[in-house]
Structures are given as structure tokens and as C-alpha cells.
Amino acid sequence: MFGAEFLRILCLGGSFSAWAYACISIFQGVGRSKSSLALALMRKGALDIPLMFLLRLVSPVYGIVAATPAADMVVCLAAALLYVRFVRRHGADKAMPAQSEFPDPTDD
């Protein structure tokens, strides 16, 4: 009875958490460890747990479960803002090496 409703609630945040994880991985990959750490800590520590306590007051059973998608939505927004700022600052052409920087596989 509760399981189906819990899954429906958790599925609301699936795409948001996927984008947040992607941004966390991107920032790790490009050496922006502070941004990556901030997003990871925000998701589970700073937002998820406090939202569980707050939403429990609104809806004792479903509020605790709804905290995870709510936190994912907020972190997704923060991740998108950080990503846009990163791309604007570094540019899409600067993020990838120029074609001439890659070794030519036919030169063997």
C-alpha cells in the first residue's frame, strides 16, 4: 500500500537527480572539486535531512519520502546554475581540446 505511493513520489525526482549526478561528475572531471563537493553535500546533508523533518510536519508518512525529490529539484537548479556559469566562463570551445591536440591514429 505505502510502497507504490513511495515509489511514485521518489520517481518524481529521478530526472533531477540524474542531472545533479551528471553535473557532480562533470565538475569532478574538470577539476572543480569545490563545486562537486558543494552539490553533493547540499543534496544529502544540507537539504535532504532538514526537508525530511520539515515535510514530516506537513504529511507525517509521505513528507519524509517527498524530501528526496524536493532536495533533488533544488540541487538540480543549483547544478544547472553552476554549469551555465562554468560554460560561460570557460566556453564550450575551451572545454574540449582542439582537434590538432589529439594524436592521429593513422600516424602509426
CSV table of C-alpha atoms in Angstrom, one decimal:
chain,number,residue,atom,x,y,z
A,1,MET,CA,0.0,0.0,0.0
A,2,PHE,CA,2.6,2.5,1.0
A,3,GLY,CA,5.3,1.1,-1.3
A,4,ALA,CA,3.6,2.0,-4.5
A,5,GLU,CA,3.0,5.6,-3.3
A,6,PHE,CA,6.5,5.9,-2.1
A,7,LEU,CA,7.9,4.8,-5.5
A,8,ARG,CA,5.6,7.3,-7.3
A,9,ILE,CA,6.9,10.1,-5.1
A,10,LEU,CA,10.5,9.1,-5.5
A,11,CYS,CA,10.2,8.8,-9.3
A,12,LEU,CA,9.3,12.5,-9.4
A,13,GLY,CA,12.9,13.3,-8.6
A,14,GLY,CA,14.6,10.8,-10.9
A,15,SER,CA,15.4,13.1,-13.8
A,16,PHE,CA,16.5,15.8,-11.4
A,17,SER,CA,18.9,13.6,-9.5
A,18,ALA,CA,20.3,12.3,-12.8
A,19,TRP,CA,21.2,15.8,-13.9
A,20,ALA,CA,22.6,16.6,-10.5
A,21,TYR,CA,24.8,13.5,-10.6
A,22,ALA,CA,25.9,14.3,-14.1
A,23,CYS,CA,27.0,17.8,-13.0
A,24,ILE,CA,28.7,16.5,-9.9
A,25,SER,CA,30.7,14.1,-12.2
A,26,ILE,CA,31.4,16.8,-14.7
A,27,PHE,CA,32.8,19.1,-12.1
A,28,GLN,CA,34.9,16.3,-10.7
A,29,GLY,CA,36.2,15.5,-14.1
A,30,VAL,CA,37.3,19.1,-14.9
A,31,GLY,CA,38.9,19.6,-11.5
A,32,ARG,CA,36.2,21.8,-9.9
A,33,SER,CA,36.2,19.8,-6.7
A,34,LYS,CA,34.7,22.5,-4.6
A,35,SER,CA,31.6,22.8,-6.8
A,36,SER,CA,31.3,19.0,-6.9
A,37,LEU,CA,31.6,18.7,-3.1
A,38,ALA,CA,29.2,21.6,-2.5
A,39,LEU,CA,26.5,19.9,-4.7
A,40,ALA,CA,27.0,16.5,-3.1
A,41,LEU,CA,26.8,17.9,0.4
A,42,MET,CA,23.9,20.1,-0.4
A,43,ARG,CA,21.9,17.1,-1.8
A,44,LYS,CA,22.1,14.8,1.2
A,45,GLY,CA,23.3,16.9,4.1
A,46,ALA,CA,22.1,20.4,3.8
A,47,LEU,CA,18.7,19.8,2.1
A,48,ASP,CA,17.5,16.2,2.3
A,49,ILE,CA,17.7,15.7,6.0
A,50,PRO,CA,16.3,19.1,7.1
A,51,LEU,CA,13.5,18.7,4.5
A,52,MET,CA,12.6,15.3,6.0
A,53,PHE,CA,12.0,17.0,9.3
A,54,LEU,CA,10.0,19.9,7.8
A,55,LEU,CA,7.9,17.9,5.4
A,56,ARG,CA,7.2,15.3,8.2
A,57,LEU,CA,5.2,18.1,9.9
A,58,VAL,CA,3.1,18.6,6.8
A,59,SER,CA,2.5,15.0,6.0
A,60,PRO,CA,3.9,12.5,8.6
A,61,VAL,CA,4.2,9.5,6.3
A,62,TYR,CA,4.6,10.9,2.8
A,63,GLY,CA,6.5,14.0,3.8
A,64,ILE,CA,9.7,12.1,4.7
A,65,VAL,CA,9.7,10.4,1.3
A,66,ALA,CA,8.9,13.6,-0.6
A,67,ALA,CA,12.0,15.2,0.9
A,68,THR,CA,14.3,13.4,-1.5
A,69,PRO,CA,12.7,14.6,-4.8
A,70,ALA,CA,12.4,18.1,-3.3
A,71,ALA,CA,16.1,18.2,-2.5
A,72,ASP,CA,16.9,16.8,-5.9
A,73,MET,CA,15.0,19.6,-7.6
A,74,VAL,CA,16.8,22.3,-5.6
A,75,VAL,CA,20.2,20.7,-6.2
A,76,CYS,CA,19.4,20.3,-9.9
A,77,LEU,CA,18.7,24.0,-10.1
A,78,ALA,CA,21.9,24.9,-8.3
A,79,ALA,CA,23.8,22.4,-10.5
A,80,ALA,CA,22.4,24.0,-13.7
A,81,LEU,CA,23.4,27.5,-12.5
A,82,LEU,CA,26.9,26.3,-11.7
A,83,TYR,CA,27.2,24.5,-15.0
A,84,VAL,CA,25.9,27.5,-17.0
A,85,ARG,CA,28.4,29.7,-15.2
A,86,PHE,CA,31.2,27.3,-15.9
A,87,VAL,CA,30.4,27.1,-19.6
A,88,ARG,CA,30.1,30.8,-19.9
A,89,ARG,CA,33.4,31.4,-18.1
A,90,HIS,CA,35.3,28.7,-20.0
A,91,GLY,CA,33.3,28.4,-23.2
A,92,ALA,CA,32.4,25.2,-24.9
A,93,ASP,CA,35.3,25.5,-27.3
A,94,LYS,CA,37.8,25.9,-24.4
A,95,ALA,CA,36.4,22.9,-22.6
A,96,MET,CA,37.4,20.5,-25.3
A,97,PRO,CA,40.9,20.3,-26.7
A,98,ALA,CA,41.4,21.4,-30.3
A,99,GLN,CA,41.4,18.7,-32.9
A,100,SER,CA,45.1,19.1,-33.6
A,101,GLU,CA,45.8,18.2,-29.9
A,102,PHE,CA,44.6,14.7,-30.4
A,103,PRO,CA,47.1,12.2,-31.8
A,104,ASP,CA,46.3,11.0,-35.3
A,105,PRO,CA,45.7,7.2,-35.2
A,106,THR,CA,46.9,6.8,-38.8
A,107,ASP,CA,50.4,8.0,-38.0
A,108,ASP,CA,51.5,4.7,-36.6
